[in-house]
Coordinates of C-alpha atoms in Angstrom, one line a residue:
M1 CA -12.9 -50.8 -46.4
S2 CA -15.4 -51.4 -43.6
A3 CA -13.3 -49.2 -41.2
M4 CA -13.1 -46.3 -43.8
A5 CA -16.9 -46.6 -44.3
A6 CA -17.5 -46.4 -40.5
S7 CA -15.3 -43.3 -40.2
A8 CA -17.1 -41.6 -43.1
Q9 CA -20.5 -42.4 -41.6
E10 CA -19.3 -41.0 -38.2
G11 CA -18.2 -37.8 -39.8
L12 CA -21.5 -37.3 -41.6
E13 CA -23.4 -37.8 -38.3
L14 CA -21.1 -35.3 -36.6
R15 CA -21.6 -32.6 -39.3
G16 CA -25.4 -33.3 -39.1
A17 CA -25.4 -32.7 -35.4
V18 CA -23.4 -29.5 -35.7
S19 CA -25.7 -28.2 -38.4
E20 CA -28.8 -29.1 -36.3
R21 CA -27.3 -27.2 -33.3
D22 CA -26.6 -24.2 -35.4
I23 CA -30.1 -24.1 -36.8
N24 CA -31.6 -24.4 -33.3
D25 CA -29.3 -21.5 -32.1
D26 CA -30.5 -19.4 -35.0
L27 CA -34.2 -20.1 -34.1
L28 CA -33.9 -19.9 -30.3
G29 CA -31.0 -17.5 -29.8
A30 CA -27.5 -18.4 -28.9
P31 CA -26.7 -19.0 -25.2
T32 CA -25.3 -15.9 -23.4
N33 CA -21.9 -17.6 -22.9
S34 CA -21.5 -18.2 -26.6
P35 CA -18.5 -16.5 -28.2
V36 CA -19.2 -13.5 -30.5
I37 CA -17.6 -13.9 -33.9
D38 CA -17.2 -11.1 -36.4
D39 CA -19.0 -12.4 -39.5
A40 CA -16.7 -10.3 -41.7
E41 CA -13.7 -12.4 -40.8
P42 CA -13.2 -16.1 -41.7
T43 CA -14.1 -18.5 -38.9
P44 CA -10.9 -19.7 -37.2
P45 CA -10.4 -23.4 -36.5
R46 CA -12.1 -24.6 -33.3
N47 CA -8.8 -25.6 -31.6
S48 CA -6.9 -22.4 -32.5
R49 CA -6.1 -19.7 -29.9
P50 CA -7.6 -16.2 -30.4
P51 CA -5.2 -13.3 -31.1
A52 CA -3.7 -11.5 -28.1
A53 CA -6.0 -8.4 -28.6
A54 CA -9.1 -10.6 -28.3
R55 CA -7.8 -12.4 -25.2
S56 CA -7.1 -9.1 -23.3
V57 CA -10.6 -8.3 -22.2
P58 CA -10.4 -5.1 -20.0
V59 CA -11.6 -5.7 -16.5
A60 CA -12.7 -2.9 -14.2
Q61 CA -10.9 -2.4 -10.9
D62 CA -14.0 -2.9 -8.9
E63 CA -14.5 -6.3 -10.5
L64 CA -11.0 -7.5 -9.5
V65 CA -11.0 -6.3 -5.9
G66 CA -14.7 -6.9 -5.1
S67 CA -15.7 -3.3 -4.3
R68 CA -19.4 -2.6 -3.8
E69 CA -19.1 0.9 -5.2
G70 CA -20.3 0.0 -8.6
P71 CA -20.8 -2.6 -11.3
A72 CA -18.0 -3.8 -13.6
I73 CA -18.6 -3.6 -17.3
L74 CA -16.8 -6.5 -19.0
D75 CA -18.2 -6.2 -22.5
E76 CA -16.4 -3.1 -23.7
P77 CA -15.1 -3.7 -27.2
E78 CA -11.5 -3.1 -28.4
R79 CA -11.0 0.3 -30.0
S80 CA -10.4 -1.3 -33.4
G81 CA -14.1 -2.2 -33.4
R82 CA -13.5 -5.9 -33.7
M83 CA -14.0 -8.6 -31.1
G84 CA -12.1 -11.9 -31.1
P85 CA -13.9 -15.3 -31.2
D86 CA -13.6 -15.7 -27.4
A87 CA -15.0 -12.2 -26.5
I88 CA -17.8 -12.1 -24.0
R89 CA -21.3 -12.0 -25.5
T90 CA -23.3 -8.9 -24.4
G91 CA -26.4 -9.7 -22.4
G92 CA -29.8 -8.1 -22.5
I93 CA -30.3 -4.5 -21.5
E94 CA -31.9 -5.4 -18.2
T95 CA -28.8 -7.4 -17.2
R96 CA -26.1 -5.0 -18.3
G97 CA -24.0 -3.7 -15.5
A98 CA -24.4 -6.8 -13.3
R99 CA -21.3 -8.0 -11.6
L100 CA -19.9 -11.3 -12.8
D101 CA -17.9 -12.3 -9.8
G102 CA -20.7 -14.2 -8.1
D103 CA -21.3 -11.4 -5.5
G104 CA -25.0 -11.6 -4.8
F105 CA -25.0 -8.4 -2.8
A106 CA -23.4 -6.0 -5.2
P107 CA -25.5 -3.3 -6.9
I108 CA -26.7 -4.1 -10.4
G109 CA -27.2 -0.6 -11.8
I110 CA -29.9 0.7 -14.1
R111 CA -29.4 0.9 -17.8
A112 CA -30.4 4.4 -19.2
G113 CA -29.3 4.6 -22.8
S114 CA -25.5 4.5 -22.8
F115 CA -25.4 5.2 -19.0
I116 CA -25.2 2.9 -16.1
L117 CA -27.0 4.5 -13.1
R118 CA -26.3 3.5 -9.5
P119 CA -28.6 5.1 -7.0
R120 CA -28.2 4.7 -3.3
L121 CA -30.4 5.9 -0.4
E122 CA -29.7 5.9 3.4
Q123 CA -32.3 6.7 6.0
G124 CA -31.8 6.5 9.7
I125 CA -31.5 8.0 13.2
G126 CA -28.4 9.4 14.7
H127 CA -27.2 11.0 17.9
T128 CA -24.4 13.5 18.5
T129 CA -22.9 15.0 21.6
N130 CA -22.1 18.3 19.8
A131 CA -24.6 19.3 17.1
N132 CA -22.7 22.2 15.6
S133 CA -19.0 21.2 16.3
S134 CA -18.4 24.2 18.6
T135 CA -16.9 24.7 22.0
N136 CA -20.3 25.0 23.7
G137 CA -22.2 22.7 21.4
R138 CA -25.1 20.6 22.9
S139 CA -26.3 17.1 22.1
S140 CA -29.0 16.3 19.5
T141 CA -30.9 13.3 18.2
F142 CA -31.6 13.7 14.5
S143 CA -33.0 12.1 11.4
E144 CA -30.5 11.7 8.6
T145 CA -31.3 11.2 4.9
A146 CA -28.5 10.7 2.3
L147 CA -29.1 10.2 -1.4
R148 CA -26.3 9.3 -3.8
L149 CA -26.4 8.9 -7.6
S150 CA -23.5 8.0 -9.9
A151 CA -23.7 7.6 -13.6
I152 CA -21.1 6.4 -16.0
T153 CA -21.1 5.7 -19.7
D154 CA -19.9 2.5 -21.4
W155 CA -18.6 4.2 -24.5
S156 CA -15.7 2.4 -26.2
R157 CA -13.5 5.5 -26.6
H158 CA -14.5 8.5 -24.5
S159 CA -16.1 8.4 -21.0
L160 CA -18.5 10.6 -19.1
S161 CA -19.1 10.3 -15.3
I162 CA -21.6 12.2 -13.1
D163 CA -21.8 12.0 -9.3
A164 CA -24.5 13.8 -7.2
N165 CA -25.4 13.7 -3.6
V166 CA -27.8 15.3 -1.1
D167 CA -27.5 15.0 2.7
W168 CA -30.1 16.3 5.1
R169 CA -30.0 16.2 8.9
K170 CA -33.0 17.4 11.0
S171 CA -33.1 17.3 14.8
L172 CA -35.8 15.3 16.5
S173 CA -34.8 16.4 20.0
G174 CA -32.1 18.4 21.8
E175 CA -30.1 21.1 20.0
E176 CA -31.8 22.6 17.0
L177 CA -30.3 21.1 13.8
D178 CA -31.4 21.6 10.2
E179 CA -28.5 21.1 7.8
L180 CA -28.7 20.5 4.1
E181 CA -25.6 19.8 1.9
G182 CA -25.4 18.6 -1.6
G183 CA -23.7 18.9 -4.9
I184 CA -23.1 17.5 -8.4
R185 CA -19.9 16.9 -10.4
G186 CA -19.4 15.8 -14.0
E187 CA -16.3 14.9 -15.9
L188 CA -15.8 14.1 -19.6
R189 CA -12.7 12.3 -20.7
L190 CA -11.8 12.5 -24.4
D191 CA -9.5 10.3 -26.4
I192 CA -8.8 12.8 -29.2
G193 CA -6.2 10.6 -31.0
E194 CA -2.6 11.2 -32.1
G195 CA -1.5 10.8 -28.5
L196 CA -3.9 13.6 -27.3
D197 CA -6.2 13.2 -24.3
G198 CA -8.6 15.9 -23.0
T199 CA -10.6 16.4 -19.8
V200 CA -13.5 18.8 -19.2
G201 CA -15.3 19.0 -15.8
A202 CA -17.7 21.2 -13.9
G203 CA -19.4 21.0 -10.5
Y204 CA -21.5 22.8 -7.9
R205 CA -21.8 22.4 -4.1
V206 CA -23.7 24.1 -1.4
R207 CA -23.3 23.7 2.4
E208 CA -23.8 25.6 5.6
E209 CA -20.6 27.1 7.1
S210 CA -19.3 25.2 10.1
A211 CA -19.4 26.8 13.5
S212 CA -15.7 25.7 13.8
S213 CA -14.6 27.7 10.7
P214 CA -12.0 30.4 11.5
S215 CA -14.2 32.9 9.7
A216 CA -17.5 31.9 11.4
I217 CA -19.5 34.7 13.0
S218 CA -20.5 34.1 16.7
G219 CA -24.0 34.6 18.0
V220 CA -25.8 33.6 14.8
E221 CA -29.2 32.0 14.4
D222 CA -28.6 30.9 10.9
R223 CA -25.0 30.4 9.6
P224 CA -24.4 31.6 6.0
L225 CA -24.5 29.1 3.1
R226 CA -21.4 28.7 1.0
H227 CA -21.9 28.1 -2.7
T228 CA -19.0 26.7 -4.7
L229 CA -18.9 26.6 -8.5
S230 CA -15.9 24.9 -10.2
G231 CA -14.8 24.2 -13.7
T232 CA -11.7 22.6 -15.3
A233 CA -10.4 21.9 -18.8
G234 CA -7.1 20.2 -19.7
I235 CA -5.2 18.5 -22.5
S236 CA -2.2 16.2 -22.4
R237 CA 0.0 14.6 -25.0
D238 CA 2.4 11.7 -25.0
V239 CA 5.6 12.1 -26.9
A240 CA 7.9 9.1 -26.7
R241 CA 8.3 8.6 -22.9
F242 CA 7.3 12.2 -22.0
R243 CA 3.8 13.5 -21.2
F244 CA 3.0 17.2 -21.5
G245 CA -0.1 18.5 -19.8
L246 CA -1.8 21.9 -19.5
T247 CA -4.9 22.4 -17.2
G248 CA -7.0 25.4 -16.4
D249 CA -9.2 25.6 -13.3
V250 CA -11.8 28.1 -12.1
H251 CA -13.1 28.0 -8.5
R252 CA -15.8 30.5 -7.3
D253 CA -17.1 30.9 -3.7
T254 CA -20.1 33.0 -2.8
Y255 CA -21.6 33.3 0.7
G256 CA -25.2 33.9 1.8
D257 CA -26.2 36.3 4.6
A258 CA -25.8 35.5 8.3
K259 CA -28.8 36.0 10.6
L260 CA -27.9 37.0 14.2
L261 CA -29.9 36.0 17.3
D262 CA -31.4 39.5 17.6
G263 CA -32.7 39.3 14.0
T264 CA -30.0 41.4 12.4
V265 CA -28.9 40.3 8.9
V266 CA -25.2 40.5 8.2
S267 CA -24.1 40.5 4.6
Q268 CA -21.1 38.2 3.7
S269 CA -20.7 39.5 0.1
E270 CA -17.2 40.9 0.8
R271 CA -16.0 37.3 1.1
D272 CA -17.1 36.4 -2.5
S273 CA -14.1 35.5 -4.6
T274 CA -13.0 33.7 -7.8
L275 CA -9.7 31.7 -8.1
A276 CA -8.4 31.1 -11.6
T277 CA -5.2 29.0 -12.1
A278 CA -3.2 27.3 -14.9
R279 CA -1.0 24.3 -14.3
L280 CA 1.7 23.0 -16.6
R281 CA 2.9 19.4 -16.0
L282 CA 5.8 17.4 -17.4
G283 CA 6.0 13.7 -16.7
Y284 CA 8.5 11.0 -17.7
E285 CA 7.5 7.3 -18.0
I286 CA 10.1 5.1 -16.2
S287 CA 7.8 2.2 -16.8
P288 CA 4.1 1.8 -17.7
A289 CA 3.3 1.7 -14.0
I290 CA 5.5 4.6 -12.8
R291 CA 5.6 8.2 -14.1
P292 CA 7.3 10.9 -12.0
F293 CA 6.4 14.5 -12.8
V294 CA 7.0 18.2 -12.0
E295 CA 4.2 20.8 -12.1
A296 CA 4.2 24.6 -12.1
E297 CA 1.1 26.6 -11.3
A298 CA 0.2 30.3 -11.7
G299 CA -3.0 32.1 -11.0
R300 CA -4.9 34.9 -9.2
R301 CA -7.6 35.1 -6.6
F302 CA -10.1 37.9 -7.4
Y303 CA -12.4 39.3 -4.7
D304 CA -15.7 40.8 -6.0
E305 CA -15.1 43.9 -3.9
R306 CA -11.8 45.8 -4.5
S307 CA -11.6 46.7 -0.8
D308 CA -13.3 45.0 2.2
S309 CA -15.1 46.9 5.0
A310 CA -11.8 47.4 6.8
G311 CA -10.2 48.9 3.7
Y312 CA -7.9 46.0 2.8
E313 CA -7.4 44.9 -0.9
R314 CA -7.4 41.1 -0.6
S315 CA -7.1 40.0 -4.3
A316 CA -3.9 38.0 -4.6
D317 CA -1.4 36.4 -7.0
R318 CA -0.8 32.7 -6.6
Y319 CA 2.2 30.6 -7.5
A320 CA 3.1 26.9 -6.8
L321 CA 5.7 24.3 -7.7
R322 CA 5.2 20.6 -7.1
S323 CA 6.9 17.3 -7.8
G324 CA 5.3 13.9 -7.6
V325 CA 4.7 10.5 -9.1
E326 CA 1.8 8.8 -10.9
L327 CA 1.3 5.1 -10.2
D328 CA -0.7 2.6 -12.3
L329 CA -0.3 -0.9 -11.2
R330 CA -3.8 -1.7 -12.4
E331 CA -6.0 -3.1 -9.6
N332 CA -3.1 -3.4 -7.1
L333 CA -2.2 0.3 -6.7
N334 CA -3.1 3.4 -8.6
G335 CA -3.3 7.2 -8.2
E336 CA -0.8 10.0 -7.6
I337 CA 0.9 11.9 -4.8
S338 CA 2.9 15.1 -4.8
V339 CA 4.6 17.7 -2.6
G340 CA 5.7 21.2 -3.2
W341 CA 5.5 24.9 -2.2
L342 CA 2.7 27.4 -2.6
T343 CA 2.3 31.1 -2.0
E344 CA -0.5 33.7 -2.3
R345 CA 0.5 37.3 -2.1
P346 CA -2.3 39.9 -1.5
D347 CA -2.3 43.2 -3.3
D348 CA -2.4 45.1 0.0
E349 CA 1.2 45.3 1.4
R350 CA -0.2 45.4 4.9
L351 CA -1.3 41.8 4.6
A352 CA 1.3 39.0 4.9
A353 CA 1.6 36.4 2.2
I354 CA 0.1 32.9 2.7
S355 CA 3.0 30.6 2.0
G356 CA 4.0 27.1 2.9
F357 CA 4.7 23.4 2.2
V358 CA 1.8 21.7 0.3
T359 CA 0.9 18.1 -0.4
A360 CA -1.8 16.4 -2.4
G361 CA -2.5 12.7 -3.2
Q362 CA -5.1 10.1 -4.1
L363 CA -4.0 6.5 -3.8
S364 CA -6.0 3.3 -3.9
W365 CA -4.4 0.0 -2.9
S366 CA -5.9 -3.5 -3.0
P367 CA -3.6 -5.9 -1.1
I368 CA -6.0 -8.8 -1.3
R369 CA -9.3 -9.5 -3.0
G370 CA -12.2 -7.8 -1.2
T371 CA -10.0 -5.2 0.5
I372 CA -9.4 -1.6 -0.6
V373 CA -7.2 0.9 1.2
D374 CA -7.6 4.5 0.2
F375 CA -5.3 7.4 1.0
N376 CA -6.2 11.1 0.4
A377 CA -4.3 14.3 1.1
A378 CA -5.0 17.9 0.2
T379 CA -3.9 21.5 1.0
E380 CA -6.4 24.4 0.8
V381 CA -5.9 28.1 1.1
E382 CA -8.5 29.6 3.4
G383 CA -9.1 33.4 3.1
T384 CA -10.5 35.7 5.7
T385 CA -11.9 39.2 6.0
S386 CA -10.8 39.8 9.6
A387 CA -8.9 43.1 9.9
G388 CA -5.1 42.6 9.6
E389 CA -5.3 38.9 8.9
T390 CA -4.7 37.1 5.6
G391 CA -6.0 33.6 6.1
S392 CA -4.5 30.1 6.7
L393 CA -3.4 26.9 5.1
L394 CA -5.5 23.8 5.8
Y395 CA -3.8 20.5 5.5
S396 CA -5.9 17.3 5.5
A397 CA -5.2 13.6 5.2
S398 CA -7.2 10.4 5.6
L399 CA -6.6 6.7 5.5
A400 CA -9.6 4.4 5.0
M401 CA -9.9 0.6 4.6
T402 CA -13.0 -1.1 3.2
R403 CA -13.3 -4.9 3.7
E404 CA -15.9 -7.5 2.7
L405 CA -15.9 -9.5 6.0
R406 CA -18.4 -12.0 4.6
A407 CA -20.5 -12.2 1.5
N408 CA -23.3 -10.2 3.1
L409 CA -21.2 -8.1 5.6
S410 CA -19.0 -5.2 4.7
G411 CA -17.0 -3.0 7.0
R412 CA -15.1 0.3 6.8
A413 CA -12.6 2.0 9.2
A414 CA -11.1 5.4 8.6
V415 CA -8.8 7.9 10.5
G416 CA -8.0 11.4 9.5
L417 CA -6.0 14.4 10.5
E418 CA -6.4 18.2 9.8
Y419 CA -4.0 20.9 10.6
R420 CA -4.7 24.6 10.1
D421 CA -1.7 26.9 10.0
Y422 CA -2.5 30.7 10.3
A423 CA -0.4 33.0 8.1
A424 CA 2.2 35.2 9.9
S425 CA 1.3 33.7 13.2
D426 CA 2.2 30.7 15.4
A427 CA -1.6 30.0 15.9
H428 CA -2.9 26.7 14.7
D429 CA -5.8 24.2 14.9
R430 CA -5.5 20.4 15.0
V431 CA -8.3 18.0 14.3
I432 CA -8.1 14.2 14.7
W433 CA -11.1 12.0 13.8
G434 CA -11.9 8.3 13.5
E435 CA -14.9 6.4 12.1
A436 CA -16.0 2.8 11.8
S437 CA -19.1 1.4 10.1
L438 CA -20.7 -2.0 9.2
T439 CA -23.4 -2.8 6.6
W440 CA -25.3 -6.1 6.8
W441 CA -27.0 -6.9 3.4
M442 CA -30.3 -8.6 3.7
N443 CA -30.4 -9.0 -0.1
R444 CA -28.8 -7.2 -3.1
Y445 CA -31.0 -4.2 -2.7
A446 CA -31.3 -3.5 1.1
G447 CA -29.1 -3.5 4.1
I448 CA -28.7 -2.3 7.7
T449 CA -25.9 0.2 8.4
G450 CA -24.4 1.2 11.7
R451 CA -21.7 3.9 12.1
A452 CA -19.8 5.5 15.0
R453 CA -17.5 8.6 14.8
H454 CA -15.3 10.6 17.2
E455 CA -13.7 13.9 16.5
I456 CA -11.5 16.3 18.5
Q457 CA -10.2 19.7 17.8
K458 CA -7.4 21.3 19.8
S459 CA -6.2 24.9 19.2
N460 CA -3.8 27.4 20.8
L461 CA -6.4 30.1 20.1
P462 CA -9.0 30.6 22.9
G463 CA -12.6 29.3 22.4
R464 CA -11.8 26.9 19.6
D465 CA -11.4 23.5 21.3
Y466 CA -14.3 21.0 20.9
D467 CA -14.9 17.3 20.8
E468 CA -17.8 15.3 19.3
T469 CA -19.0 11.7 19.3
S470 CA -21.8 10.5 17.1
V471 CA -23.6 7.3 16.3
Y472 CA -26.0 6.3 13.5
L473 CA -28.2 3.4 12.6
G474 CA -30.3 3.1 9.5
M475 CA -31.3 1.4 6.3
T476 CA -29.3 1.4 3.1
F477 CA -31.1 0.9 -0.3
Q478 CA -29.2 0.5 -3.6
R479 CA -29.9 -0.6 -7.2

């Protein structure tokens, strides 16, 4: 009997301790690592395992690979609206968006309603051996300012992301340099339900035309500005293992006037055009990680002026057929890559069609924690208003590796290749470039960045070869 009495007494003391702890938690607030329990459900036994849905807390890719590009949000609830007993408790507003991997130099982000904002500012001094990337370009020492802002929602079902940037380079000595480039892009992803997903996006970009552009005017004091407006809308649906998708895109380019050295202003309005396309995609899921697809595209390029100054009608019909594969191995490898054939046929029979092999891709691979390898490829149709010429196909590809060398030291190395194939001609341009940079973080908010880049263009057309080497040193600020 004495043993039973002792056991009962011990149980009373234990229940009293638990009750006192619960009362203190109610008065002082539960610790941030306490589990969140849905009061509408009965409390499970303390030694029971949570259901599978509660254990599968979604983790952002950046959190797994240690990228510095942005914070990982780990407190997104399940779509059912319930959270299991071991779900992560949401912290205060001022701490939302902080990384939880112990990286003391990653950006925290700023909470603004349902958005997480991540601003970044770079300010420094650079030097280039070829200020305008031209055959006779001269060296220049310049000040460079770069501002980046990304914003993303933490909604449980849909998502909205916005990215904006402004880059300004102003010469301090040497060749005159005053370049401003910037843009903004937003994308809304919708989980409509019943297997339907939707995407809506829009963007704007402005930049000065490069002196190495095949349509560039020689002997100019101010090169024309190129304004680009883009919009996209698409919808896709999963039916068994098949995915059907339909996407419409609109892309408009307008050009400002060019000012010659003698003060003459040359209008570039005959180059203004709008490209409208529709793409139909059919994919088949071999596994949750691999989905091959085929895609057909049809569209038309409309020039604002029916005929240019030389009397050519340059509006054209566009057709393309591609085949590729989508990959989703979570944090290890994701993205898509495709190859195919594209043609643009101008209305004027005197102009040759722009046709050729095309490729596109965006792949991100994380072989080990703290390392990200990115591959990008694209093919662009470049129009022209030169008499008797149609334009060219520009192929571009790049491979970049970002690595956290130490907790407060990150590095990036990249190489790229561009190839311009002129229509109905054996003429071509070839560009090869390489870049390396290091950032040493003094604390979570400020670091020192150094960067070096070399670029070479070779062409079988006269007067188009150039090479450029540039270096940069500056401060990086982030939040």
